[in-house]
Each structure stands twice: as structure tokens, then as C-alpha cells.
Tab-separated table of C-alpha atoms and ligand atoms in Angstrom:
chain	number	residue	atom	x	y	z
A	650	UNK	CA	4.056	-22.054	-12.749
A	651	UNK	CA	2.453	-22.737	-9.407
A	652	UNK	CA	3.187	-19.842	-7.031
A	653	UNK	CA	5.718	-20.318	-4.137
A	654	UNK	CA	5.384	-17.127	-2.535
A	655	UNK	CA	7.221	-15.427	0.164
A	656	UNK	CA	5.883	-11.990	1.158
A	657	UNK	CA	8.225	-9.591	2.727
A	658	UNK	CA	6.757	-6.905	5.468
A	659	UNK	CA	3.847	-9.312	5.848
A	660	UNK	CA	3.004	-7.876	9.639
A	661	UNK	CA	2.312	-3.929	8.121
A	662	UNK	CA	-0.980	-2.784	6.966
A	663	UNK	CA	-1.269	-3.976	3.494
A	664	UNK	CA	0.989	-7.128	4.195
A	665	UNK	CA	-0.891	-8.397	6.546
A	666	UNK	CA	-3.750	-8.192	4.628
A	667	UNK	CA	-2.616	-9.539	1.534
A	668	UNK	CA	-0.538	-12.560	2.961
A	669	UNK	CA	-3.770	-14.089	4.756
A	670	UNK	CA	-5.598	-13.356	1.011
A	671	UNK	CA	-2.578	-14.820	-0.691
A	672	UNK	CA	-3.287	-18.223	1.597
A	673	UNK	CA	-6.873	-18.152	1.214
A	674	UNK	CA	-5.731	-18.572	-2.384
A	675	UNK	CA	-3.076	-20.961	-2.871
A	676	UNK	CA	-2.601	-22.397	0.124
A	677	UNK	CA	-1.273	-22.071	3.577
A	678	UNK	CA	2.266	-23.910	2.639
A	679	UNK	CA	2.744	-22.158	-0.109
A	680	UNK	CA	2.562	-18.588	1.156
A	681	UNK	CA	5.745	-17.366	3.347
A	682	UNK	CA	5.159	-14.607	5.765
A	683	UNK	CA	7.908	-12.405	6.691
A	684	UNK	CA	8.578	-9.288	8.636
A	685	UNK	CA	11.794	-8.142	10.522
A	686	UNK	CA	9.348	-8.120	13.579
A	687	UNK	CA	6.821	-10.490	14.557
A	688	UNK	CA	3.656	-7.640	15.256
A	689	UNK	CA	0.766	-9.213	13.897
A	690	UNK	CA	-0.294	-12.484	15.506
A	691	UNK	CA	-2.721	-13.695	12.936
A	692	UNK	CA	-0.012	-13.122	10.442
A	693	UNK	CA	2.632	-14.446	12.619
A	694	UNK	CA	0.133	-17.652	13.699
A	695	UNK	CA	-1.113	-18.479	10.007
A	696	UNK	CA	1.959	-20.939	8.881
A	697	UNK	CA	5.397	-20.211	8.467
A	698	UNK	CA	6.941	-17.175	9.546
A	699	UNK	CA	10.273	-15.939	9.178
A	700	UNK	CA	11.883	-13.022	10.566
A	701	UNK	CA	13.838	-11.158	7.845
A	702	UNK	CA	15.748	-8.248	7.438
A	703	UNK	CA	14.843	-6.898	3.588
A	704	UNK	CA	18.308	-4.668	3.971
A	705	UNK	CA	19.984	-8.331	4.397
A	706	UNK	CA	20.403	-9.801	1.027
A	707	UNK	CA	22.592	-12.932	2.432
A	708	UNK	CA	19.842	-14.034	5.038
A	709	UNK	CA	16.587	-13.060	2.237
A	710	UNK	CA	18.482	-15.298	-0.132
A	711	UNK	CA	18.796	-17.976	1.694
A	712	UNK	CA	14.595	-17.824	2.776
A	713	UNK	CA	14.149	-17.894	-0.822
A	714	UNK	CA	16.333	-20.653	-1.762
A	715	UNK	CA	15.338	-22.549	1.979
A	716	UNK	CA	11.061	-22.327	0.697
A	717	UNK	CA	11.891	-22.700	-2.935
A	718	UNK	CA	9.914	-19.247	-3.552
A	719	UNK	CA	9.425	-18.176	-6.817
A	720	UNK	CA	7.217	-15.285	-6.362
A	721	UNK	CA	7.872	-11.790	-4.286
A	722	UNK	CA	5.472	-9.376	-2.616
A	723	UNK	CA	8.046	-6.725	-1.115
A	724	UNK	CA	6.331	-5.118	1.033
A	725	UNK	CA	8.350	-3.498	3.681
A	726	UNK	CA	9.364	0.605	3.313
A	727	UNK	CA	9.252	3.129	5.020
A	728	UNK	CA	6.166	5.554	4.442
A	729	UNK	CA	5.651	9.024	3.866
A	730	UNK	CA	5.434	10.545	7.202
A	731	UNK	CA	8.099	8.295	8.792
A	732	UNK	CA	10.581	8.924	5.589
A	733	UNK	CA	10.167	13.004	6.312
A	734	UNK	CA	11.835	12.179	9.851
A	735	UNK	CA	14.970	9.931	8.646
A	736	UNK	CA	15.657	10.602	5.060
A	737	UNK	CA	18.431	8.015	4.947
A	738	UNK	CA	17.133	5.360	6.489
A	739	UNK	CA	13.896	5.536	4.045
A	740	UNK	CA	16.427	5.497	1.362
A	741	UNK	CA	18.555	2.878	2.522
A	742	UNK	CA	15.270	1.008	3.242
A	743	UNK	CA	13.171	1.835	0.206
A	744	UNK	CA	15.904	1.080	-2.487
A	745	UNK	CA	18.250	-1.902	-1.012
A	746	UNK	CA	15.315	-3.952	-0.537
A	747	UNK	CA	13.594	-2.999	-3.981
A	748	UNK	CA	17.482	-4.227	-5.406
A	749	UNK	CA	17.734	-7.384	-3.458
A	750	UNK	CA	14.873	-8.370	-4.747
A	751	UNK	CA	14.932	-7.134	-7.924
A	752	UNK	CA	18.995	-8.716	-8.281
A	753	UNK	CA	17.772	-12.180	-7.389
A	754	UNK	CA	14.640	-12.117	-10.466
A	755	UNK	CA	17.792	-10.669	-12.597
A	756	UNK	CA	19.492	-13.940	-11.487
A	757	UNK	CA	16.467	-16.072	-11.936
A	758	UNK	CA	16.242	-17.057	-8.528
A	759	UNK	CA	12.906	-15.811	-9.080
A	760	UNK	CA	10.305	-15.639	-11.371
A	761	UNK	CA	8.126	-12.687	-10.447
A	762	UNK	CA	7.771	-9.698	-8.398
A	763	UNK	CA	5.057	-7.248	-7.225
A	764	UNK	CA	6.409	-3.764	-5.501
A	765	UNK	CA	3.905	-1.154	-4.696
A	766	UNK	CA	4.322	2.282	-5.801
A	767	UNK	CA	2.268	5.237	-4.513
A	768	UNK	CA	0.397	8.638	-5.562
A	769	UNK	CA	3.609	10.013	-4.148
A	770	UNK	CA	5.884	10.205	-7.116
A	771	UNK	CA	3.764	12.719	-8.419
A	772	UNK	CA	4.730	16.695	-7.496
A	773	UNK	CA	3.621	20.111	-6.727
A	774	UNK	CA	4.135	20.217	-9.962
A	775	UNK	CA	1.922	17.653	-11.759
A	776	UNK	CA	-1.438	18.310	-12.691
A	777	UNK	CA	-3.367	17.630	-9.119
A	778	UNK	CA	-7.018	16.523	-10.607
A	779	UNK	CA	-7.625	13.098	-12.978
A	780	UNK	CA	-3.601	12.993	-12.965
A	781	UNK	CA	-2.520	10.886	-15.668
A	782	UNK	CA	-0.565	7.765	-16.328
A	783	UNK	CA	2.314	9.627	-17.652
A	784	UNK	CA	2.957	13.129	-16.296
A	785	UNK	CA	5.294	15.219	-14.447
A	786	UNK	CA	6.810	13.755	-11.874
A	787	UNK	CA	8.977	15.478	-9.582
A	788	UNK	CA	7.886	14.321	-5.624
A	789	UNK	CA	9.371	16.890	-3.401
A	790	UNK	CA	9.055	14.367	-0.327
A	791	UNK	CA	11.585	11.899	0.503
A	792	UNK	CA	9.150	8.875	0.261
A	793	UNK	CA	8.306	10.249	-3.002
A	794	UNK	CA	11.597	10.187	-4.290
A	795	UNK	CA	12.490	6.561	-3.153
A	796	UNK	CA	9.315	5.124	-5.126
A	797	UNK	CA	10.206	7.511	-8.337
A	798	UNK	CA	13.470	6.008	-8.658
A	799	UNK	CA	12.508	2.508	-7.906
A	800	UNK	CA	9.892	2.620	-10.963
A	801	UNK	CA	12.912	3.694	-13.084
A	802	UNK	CA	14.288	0.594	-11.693
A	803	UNK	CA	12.054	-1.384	-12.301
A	804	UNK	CA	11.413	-0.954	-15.626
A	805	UNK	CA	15.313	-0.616	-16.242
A	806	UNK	CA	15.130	-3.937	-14.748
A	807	UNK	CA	12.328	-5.563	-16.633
A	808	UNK	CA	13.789	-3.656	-20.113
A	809	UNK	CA	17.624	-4.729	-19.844
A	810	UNK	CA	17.193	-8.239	-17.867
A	811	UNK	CA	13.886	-9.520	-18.505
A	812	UNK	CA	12.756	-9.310	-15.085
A	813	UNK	CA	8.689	-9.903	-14.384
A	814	UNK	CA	8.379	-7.208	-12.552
A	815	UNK	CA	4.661	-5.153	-11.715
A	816	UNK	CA	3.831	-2.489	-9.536
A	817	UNK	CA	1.071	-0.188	-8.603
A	818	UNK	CA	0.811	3.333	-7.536
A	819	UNK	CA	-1.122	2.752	-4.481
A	820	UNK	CA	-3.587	5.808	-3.418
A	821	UNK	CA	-3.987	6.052	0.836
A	822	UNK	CA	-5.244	2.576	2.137
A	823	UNK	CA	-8.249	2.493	4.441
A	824	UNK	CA	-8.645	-0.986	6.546
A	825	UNK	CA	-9.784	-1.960	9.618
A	826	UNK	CA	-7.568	-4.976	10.576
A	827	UNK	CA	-4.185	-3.536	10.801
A	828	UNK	CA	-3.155	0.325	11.775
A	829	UNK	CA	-1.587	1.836	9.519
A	830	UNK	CA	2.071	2.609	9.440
A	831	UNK	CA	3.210	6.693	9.230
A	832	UNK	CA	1.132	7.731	5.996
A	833	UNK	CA	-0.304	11.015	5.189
A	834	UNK	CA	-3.552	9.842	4.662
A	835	UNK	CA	-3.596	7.837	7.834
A	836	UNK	CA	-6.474	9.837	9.350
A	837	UNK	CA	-8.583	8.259	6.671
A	838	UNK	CA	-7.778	5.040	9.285
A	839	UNK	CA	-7.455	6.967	12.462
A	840	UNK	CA	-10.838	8.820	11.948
A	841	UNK	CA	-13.250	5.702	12.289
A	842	UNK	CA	-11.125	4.530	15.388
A	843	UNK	CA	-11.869	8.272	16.723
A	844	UNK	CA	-15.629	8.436	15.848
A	845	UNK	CA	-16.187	4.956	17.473
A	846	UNK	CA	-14.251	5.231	20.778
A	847	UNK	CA	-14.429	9.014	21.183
A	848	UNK	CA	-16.929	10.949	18.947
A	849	UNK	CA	-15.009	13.470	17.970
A	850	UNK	CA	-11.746	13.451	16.279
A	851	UNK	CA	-8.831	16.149	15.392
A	852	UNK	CA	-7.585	15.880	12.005
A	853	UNK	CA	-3.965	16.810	10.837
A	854	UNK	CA	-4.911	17.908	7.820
A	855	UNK	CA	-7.286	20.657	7.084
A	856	UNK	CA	-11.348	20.203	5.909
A	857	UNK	CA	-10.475	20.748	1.821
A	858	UNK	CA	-7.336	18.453	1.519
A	859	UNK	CA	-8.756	16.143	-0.859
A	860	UNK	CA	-6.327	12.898	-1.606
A	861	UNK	CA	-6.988	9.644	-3.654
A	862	UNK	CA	-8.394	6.642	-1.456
A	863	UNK	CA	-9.050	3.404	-1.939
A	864	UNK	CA	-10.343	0.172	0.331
A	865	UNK	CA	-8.195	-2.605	1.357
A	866	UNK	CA	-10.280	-5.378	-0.414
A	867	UNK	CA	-9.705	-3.247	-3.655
A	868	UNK	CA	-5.988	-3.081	-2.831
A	869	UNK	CA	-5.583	-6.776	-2.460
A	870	UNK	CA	-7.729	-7.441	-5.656
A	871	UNK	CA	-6.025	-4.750	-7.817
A	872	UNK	CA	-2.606	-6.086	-6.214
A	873	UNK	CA	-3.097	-10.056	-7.015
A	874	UNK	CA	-5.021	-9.343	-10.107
A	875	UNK	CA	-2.160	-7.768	-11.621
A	876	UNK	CA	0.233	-10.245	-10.908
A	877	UNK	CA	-2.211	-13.061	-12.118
A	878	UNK	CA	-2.556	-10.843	-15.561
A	879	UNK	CA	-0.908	-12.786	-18.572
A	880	UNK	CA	2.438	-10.858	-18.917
A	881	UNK	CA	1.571	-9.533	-22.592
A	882	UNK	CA	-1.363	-7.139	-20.967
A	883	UNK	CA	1.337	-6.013	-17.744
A	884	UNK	CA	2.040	-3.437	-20.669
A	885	UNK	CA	3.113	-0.732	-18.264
A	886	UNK	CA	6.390	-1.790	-16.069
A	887	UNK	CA	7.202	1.239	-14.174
A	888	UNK	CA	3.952	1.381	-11.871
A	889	UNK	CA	0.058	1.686	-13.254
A	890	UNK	CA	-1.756	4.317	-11.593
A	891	UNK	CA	-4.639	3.290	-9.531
A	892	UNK	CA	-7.838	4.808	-8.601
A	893	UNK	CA	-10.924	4.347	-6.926
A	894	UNK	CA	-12.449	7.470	-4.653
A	895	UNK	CA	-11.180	10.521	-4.041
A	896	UNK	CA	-12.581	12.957	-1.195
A	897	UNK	CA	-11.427	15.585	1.789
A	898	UNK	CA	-11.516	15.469	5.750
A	899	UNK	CA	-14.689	16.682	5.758
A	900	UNK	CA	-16.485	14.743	3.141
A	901	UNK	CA	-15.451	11.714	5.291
A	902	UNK	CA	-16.622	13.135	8.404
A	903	UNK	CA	-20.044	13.521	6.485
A	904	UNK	CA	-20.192	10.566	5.617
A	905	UNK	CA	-19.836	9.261	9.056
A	906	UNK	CA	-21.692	11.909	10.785
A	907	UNK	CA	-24.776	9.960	8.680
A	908	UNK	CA	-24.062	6.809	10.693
A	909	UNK	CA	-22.671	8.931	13.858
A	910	UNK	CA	-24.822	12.006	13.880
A	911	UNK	CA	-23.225	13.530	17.092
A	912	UNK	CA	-19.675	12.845	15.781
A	913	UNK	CA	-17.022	16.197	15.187
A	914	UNK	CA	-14.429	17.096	13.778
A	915	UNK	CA	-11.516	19.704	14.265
A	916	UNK	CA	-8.517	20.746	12.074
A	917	UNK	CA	-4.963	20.994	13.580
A	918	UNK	CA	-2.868	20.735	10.399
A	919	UNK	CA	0.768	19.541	10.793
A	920	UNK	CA	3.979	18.834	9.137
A	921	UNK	CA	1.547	16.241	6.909
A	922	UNK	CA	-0.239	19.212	5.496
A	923	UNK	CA	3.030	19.978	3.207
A	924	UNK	CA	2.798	16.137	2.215
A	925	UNK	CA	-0.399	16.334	1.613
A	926	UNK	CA	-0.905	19.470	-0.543
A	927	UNK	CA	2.003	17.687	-3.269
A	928	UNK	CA	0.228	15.142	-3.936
A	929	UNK	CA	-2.396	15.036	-6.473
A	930	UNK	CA	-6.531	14.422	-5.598
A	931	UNK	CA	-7.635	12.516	-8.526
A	932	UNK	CA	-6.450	9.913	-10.254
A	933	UNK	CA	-6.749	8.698	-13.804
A	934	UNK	CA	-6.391	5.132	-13.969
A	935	UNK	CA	-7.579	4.031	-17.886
A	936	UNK	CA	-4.548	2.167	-18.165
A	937	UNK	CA	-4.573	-0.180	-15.397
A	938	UNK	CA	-8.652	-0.358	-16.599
A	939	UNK	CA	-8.073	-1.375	-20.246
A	940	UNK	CA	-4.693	-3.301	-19.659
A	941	UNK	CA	-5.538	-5.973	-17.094
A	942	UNK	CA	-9.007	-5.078	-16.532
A	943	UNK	CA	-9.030	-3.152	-13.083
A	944	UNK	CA	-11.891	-1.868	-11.669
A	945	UNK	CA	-12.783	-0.809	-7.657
A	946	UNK	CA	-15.479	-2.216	-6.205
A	947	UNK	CA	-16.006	0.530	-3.035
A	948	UNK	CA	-17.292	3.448	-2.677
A	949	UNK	CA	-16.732	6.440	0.061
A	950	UNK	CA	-20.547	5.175	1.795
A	951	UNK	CA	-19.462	1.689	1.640
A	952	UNK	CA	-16.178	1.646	3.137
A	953	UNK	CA	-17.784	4.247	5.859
A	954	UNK	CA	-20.569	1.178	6.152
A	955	UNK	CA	-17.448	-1.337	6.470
A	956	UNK	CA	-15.197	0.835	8.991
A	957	UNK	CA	-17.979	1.307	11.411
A	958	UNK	CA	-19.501	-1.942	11.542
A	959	UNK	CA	-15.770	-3.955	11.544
A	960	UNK	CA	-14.650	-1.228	14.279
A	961	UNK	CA	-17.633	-1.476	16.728
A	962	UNK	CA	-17.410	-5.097	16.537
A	963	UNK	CA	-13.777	-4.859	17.582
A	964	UNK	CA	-14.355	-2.134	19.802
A	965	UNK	CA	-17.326	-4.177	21.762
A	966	UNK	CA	-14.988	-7.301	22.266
A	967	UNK	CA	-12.254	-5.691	23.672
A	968	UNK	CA	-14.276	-4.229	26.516
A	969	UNK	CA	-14.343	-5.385	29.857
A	970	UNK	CA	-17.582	-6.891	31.176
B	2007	NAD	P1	3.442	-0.622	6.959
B	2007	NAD	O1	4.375	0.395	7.503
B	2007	NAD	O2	2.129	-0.821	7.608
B	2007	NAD	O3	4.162	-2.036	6.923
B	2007	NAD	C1	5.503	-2.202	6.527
B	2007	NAD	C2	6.021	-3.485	7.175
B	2007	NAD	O4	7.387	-3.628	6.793
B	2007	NAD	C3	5.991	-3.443	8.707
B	2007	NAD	O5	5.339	-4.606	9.221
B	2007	NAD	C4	7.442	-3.413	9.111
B	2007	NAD	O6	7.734	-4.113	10.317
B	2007	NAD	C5	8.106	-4.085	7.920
B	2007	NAD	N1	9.525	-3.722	7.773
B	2007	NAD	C6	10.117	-2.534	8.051
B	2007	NAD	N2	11.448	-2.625	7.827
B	2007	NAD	C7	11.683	-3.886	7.410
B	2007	NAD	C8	12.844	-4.596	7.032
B	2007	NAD	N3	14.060	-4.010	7.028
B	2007	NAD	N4	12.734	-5.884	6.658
B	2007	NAD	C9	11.527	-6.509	6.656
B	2007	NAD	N5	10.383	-5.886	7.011
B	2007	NAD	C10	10.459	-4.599	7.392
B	2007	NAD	O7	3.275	-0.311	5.389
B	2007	NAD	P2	2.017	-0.646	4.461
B	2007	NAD	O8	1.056	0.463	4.622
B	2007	NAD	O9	1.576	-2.034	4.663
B	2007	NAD	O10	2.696	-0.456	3.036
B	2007	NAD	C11	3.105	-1.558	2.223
B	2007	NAD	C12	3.648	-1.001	0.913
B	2007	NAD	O11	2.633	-0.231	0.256
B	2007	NAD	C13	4.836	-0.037	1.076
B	2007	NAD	O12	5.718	-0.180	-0.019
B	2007	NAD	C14	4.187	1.332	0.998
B	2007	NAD	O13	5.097	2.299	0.562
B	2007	NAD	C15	3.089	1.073	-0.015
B	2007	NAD	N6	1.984	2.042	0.078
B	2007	NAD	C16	1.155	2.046	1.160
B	2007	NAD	C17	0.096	2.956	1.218
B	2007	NAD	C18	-0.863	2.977	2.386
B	2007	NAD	O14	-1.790	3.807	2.406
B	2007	NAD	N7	-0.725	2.104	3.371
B	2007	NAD	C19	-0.106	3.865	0.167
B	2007	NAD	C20	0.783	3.857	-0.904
B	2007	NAD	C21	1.803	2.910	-0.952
């Protein structure tokens, strides 16, 4: 089956990303872009782009039956931070669209679906370092909650219907293309941005708080890689944990400060902090490894490398002469 894709929340941070990957791929016709705002410009430029609601299932239906799409990337939510601050609407958010979708592979509308998980349907609870496939899980954050139950639903989904269904428990995402979107571990972003333009840079969570990472290009792979996997080796069809580097506010702000040698840091922890400190701060991702073959590619120095050099370049265009 050649893919007809239609990617939903294709203007976010990973979306955006993984929709101009996706076309690079197979195609600019045969990759859909679609957000329920039109933010990203290079997204929104690249081919066709539809507005769409994910809480509308009439209107997503009828893009899918419109572009003859067979394959799904959902991925709209609402993250961590953002979730804390409107429990419902993450809900409402998180789970109708996961069910839309998930209805219309039940109904063979579609063929295939990827929906990303993340290190947040793990606890206070759970074991916090080389956290396993399958441990406790009992998220005490809303966001946390919403991705728990939609791996139940998932596999439910793939178990009782048949549905191709694969998802990944996505660590915090470090890129320098697109901000990213009310995460915890958006200073891991917001930090580079800071060291460039001002130096210095106050973090929201404090110097220890170490929390599974990972580089965009090592999202995108791990993300299309799975879903190009024959569907024997997709063994797992909750979500696969996912791993790559692991390391604390001020292991990054060494690692810059070797680049940047007059850049600082301060701690100001907020309401993150409590996010933060439930989550775990190493993962142990043999299964994804020895299932479909995953393996990162970047380290903590390289993406530091990456950040700084993409950054200043942006940075240095966008100032006035
Ligand atoms: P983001 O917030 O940057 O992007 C989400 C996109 O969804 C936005 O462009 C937004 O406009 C769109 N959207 C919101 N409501 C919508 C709706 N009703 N209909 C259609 N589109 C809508 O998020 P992201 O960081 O790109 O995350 C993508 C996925 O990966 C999410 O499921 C998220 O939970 C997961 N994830 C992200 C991270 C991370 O570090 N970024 C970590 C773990 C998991």
C-alpha cells in the first residue's frame, strides 16, 4: 500500500517537522497537512493544507474521504503544562481526536495510524531511573492521564477490531525550527534561544531535575520507522518506550557554557517542577531496540552543536542591518 497520508496538528512542534519529512519521502501530493490554525508558513506553503478541527469528526471525515488518505499522524493535543490549566479541554482534546481517528481505522476508512504517547503516563510512583517497558503506571498529571488511557485504547482497538495502530512514548523534544507548545521540558528548547539572544537564562525547573530527551531528527526517524516496520515486529500496541539521552538543567547549561563560556543560568522553579519531579529520568527502551530496530543517533554535545549553530543562523538573519 502506497501511503496517502494526512497529518493532523501539522503546524505544532513535532508536526511540523514530521509533515515536511513525510514529503521529502513520498511526495508532496501525497502528504496532507492539517492544523485547526494555519501558524507555520513552511508547513502551511508546502502543498495542500487544510484547516481541521480534530474534535470534528464530520468535517475530518470528509478530508479523509476528499484526499483518499489511508494513513494518520494525529498529532494535535494538548501538552503537559497547558493540560494542568484546563483539565477538560485536554481531555476533550486528547481523547475525541485519538477516537475519531481511531473509529474511522475500526471502519476501514483507514489503514494505519501513528499517535504519540509520552514519558508522562508513568507516576510518582514508577521506578524513576532505566524505567521499563511495562511498569507502574499511575500519571498524577492530567496530560498524563489522557495518554494512559488512550494506550488502553489503542491496544483495545488494535486487539478487538484489528486496527494498525502504533505509538511511541515520546521523551521532551528538542528542535530548533518550531517552538515548542506548553511542555515541561520546554526549557530544553527555550534555553538555546536564551543563551543565543541573551546569555543568560532562568530556568523553571531546578539544576538536578533530570528528564528523558531526545532530538527532533531522532523523533521523526523513530516515528516513521515504526510505522514503516512490517506489522509482525509492531509487537507492542499500547506505546513502546523510547529513549535516547537523559540529563538535568545544569548538565545542559554545561554543555553550552563549552560553546558559550560567559553564558548563566538561574533556577526559579514553578508549577512545572511538580510535573517534572513525576516523571521518570531514564528510560529503558530494549523493546522498541529489538522489535523494529530503534536506535538514536544524538547525543547531549551534538544536539548542543545543532541548537547553537541552527539558532545563530536564525538569530543573524532576523536582524536588522
Ligand atoms: P504542539 O503543541 O507543538 O502542536 C500541536 C498542534 O496541534 C498545534 O499546531 C495546534 O494548533 C494543533 N491543534 C490543537 N488543537 C487542535 C485541534 N482541535 N484540531 C487540529 N489541530 C489542533 O505539540 P507537539 O509538541 O508537536 O506534540 C505533538 C504530539 O507529540 C502530541 O500528541 C504530544 O502530546 C506528543 N508529545 C510531544 C512531546 C514534546 O516534547 N513536544 C513530548 C511527548 C509527547
Amino acid at each position: 500500500m502506497d501511503p496517502k497520508i494526512l497529518v493532523i496538528g501539522a503546524c505544532g512542534q513535532i508536526g511540523s517537522e514530521l509533515t515536511l519529512k513525510l514529503k521529502a519521502l513520498y511526495g508532496n501530493e501525497n502528504v496532507i497537512a492539517s492544523d485547526i490554525r494555519d501558524s507555520n508558513l513552511e508547513v502551511v506553503n508546502s502543498g495542500v493544507f487544510e484547516i481541521l478541527d480534530a474534535q470534528d469528526f464530520n468535517s475530518l471525515s470528509a478530508c479523509i474521504k476528499k484526499h483518499e488518505i489511508n494513513t494518520v499522524y494525529l498529532m494535535a493535543a494538548m501538552l503537559s503544562a497547558t493540560s494542568e490549566k484546563s483539565p477538560m479541554k485536554a481531555w476533550d482534546l486528547n481523547m475525541n481526536s485519538l477516537f475519531h481517528v481511531l473509529n474511522l481505522a475500526k471502519d476501514k476508512v483507514i489503514q494505519k495510524v501513528f499517535w504519540p504517547s509520552s514519558i508522562a503516563v508513568f507516576g510518582p510512583t514508577t521506578p524513576a531511573e532505566n524505567t521499563a517497558q511495562y511498569t507502574i503506571t499511575e500519571p498524577t498529571t492530567v496530560y498524563g492521564i489522557t495518554k494512559l488511557a488512550g494506550e488502553r485504547w489503542c491496544e483495545y482497538y488494535h486487539q478487538k477490531y484489528g486496527v494498525d495502530v502504533r505509538s511511541l512514548r515520546y521523551p521532551g523534544i528538542i528542535s530548533w525550527k518550531t517552538l515548542p507548545g506548553g511542555g515541561t521540558t520546554d526549557y530544553a528548547v527555550d534555553i538555546y534561544h536564551k543563551a543565543i539572544t541573551h546569555k543568560n537564562f532562568d530556568c523553571f525547573l531546578s539544576e538536578h531535575t533530570k528528564l528523558p530527551m531526545m532530538f527532533m531528527d531522532d523523533a521523526i526517524k523513530a516515528s516513521i520507522d515504526i510505522m514503516r516496520a512490517d506489522a509482525n515486529s509492531v509487537k507492542i500496541r499500547s506505546s513502546y518506550n523510547l529513549a535516547a539521552i537523559s540529563f538535568t538543567p545544569k548538565e545542559i547549561a554545561a554543555s553550552i557554557k563549552n560553546h558559550i563560556p560567559e553564558f548563566k543560568i538561574s533556577y526559579t522553579p514553578d508549577f512545572r517542577q511538580d510535573i517534572a519531579n513525576s516523571w521518570p529520568k531514564s528510560i529503558n527502551d530494549d523493546c522498541a531496540k529489538q522489535h523494529w530496530g530503534w536506535k538514536p543517533d544524538f547525543t547531549l554535545e551534538d544536539i548542543t552543536k545543532e541548537m547553537l549553530l541552527q539558532l545563530g543562523r536564525k538569530y543573524n538573519n532576523t536582524k536588522t542591518p
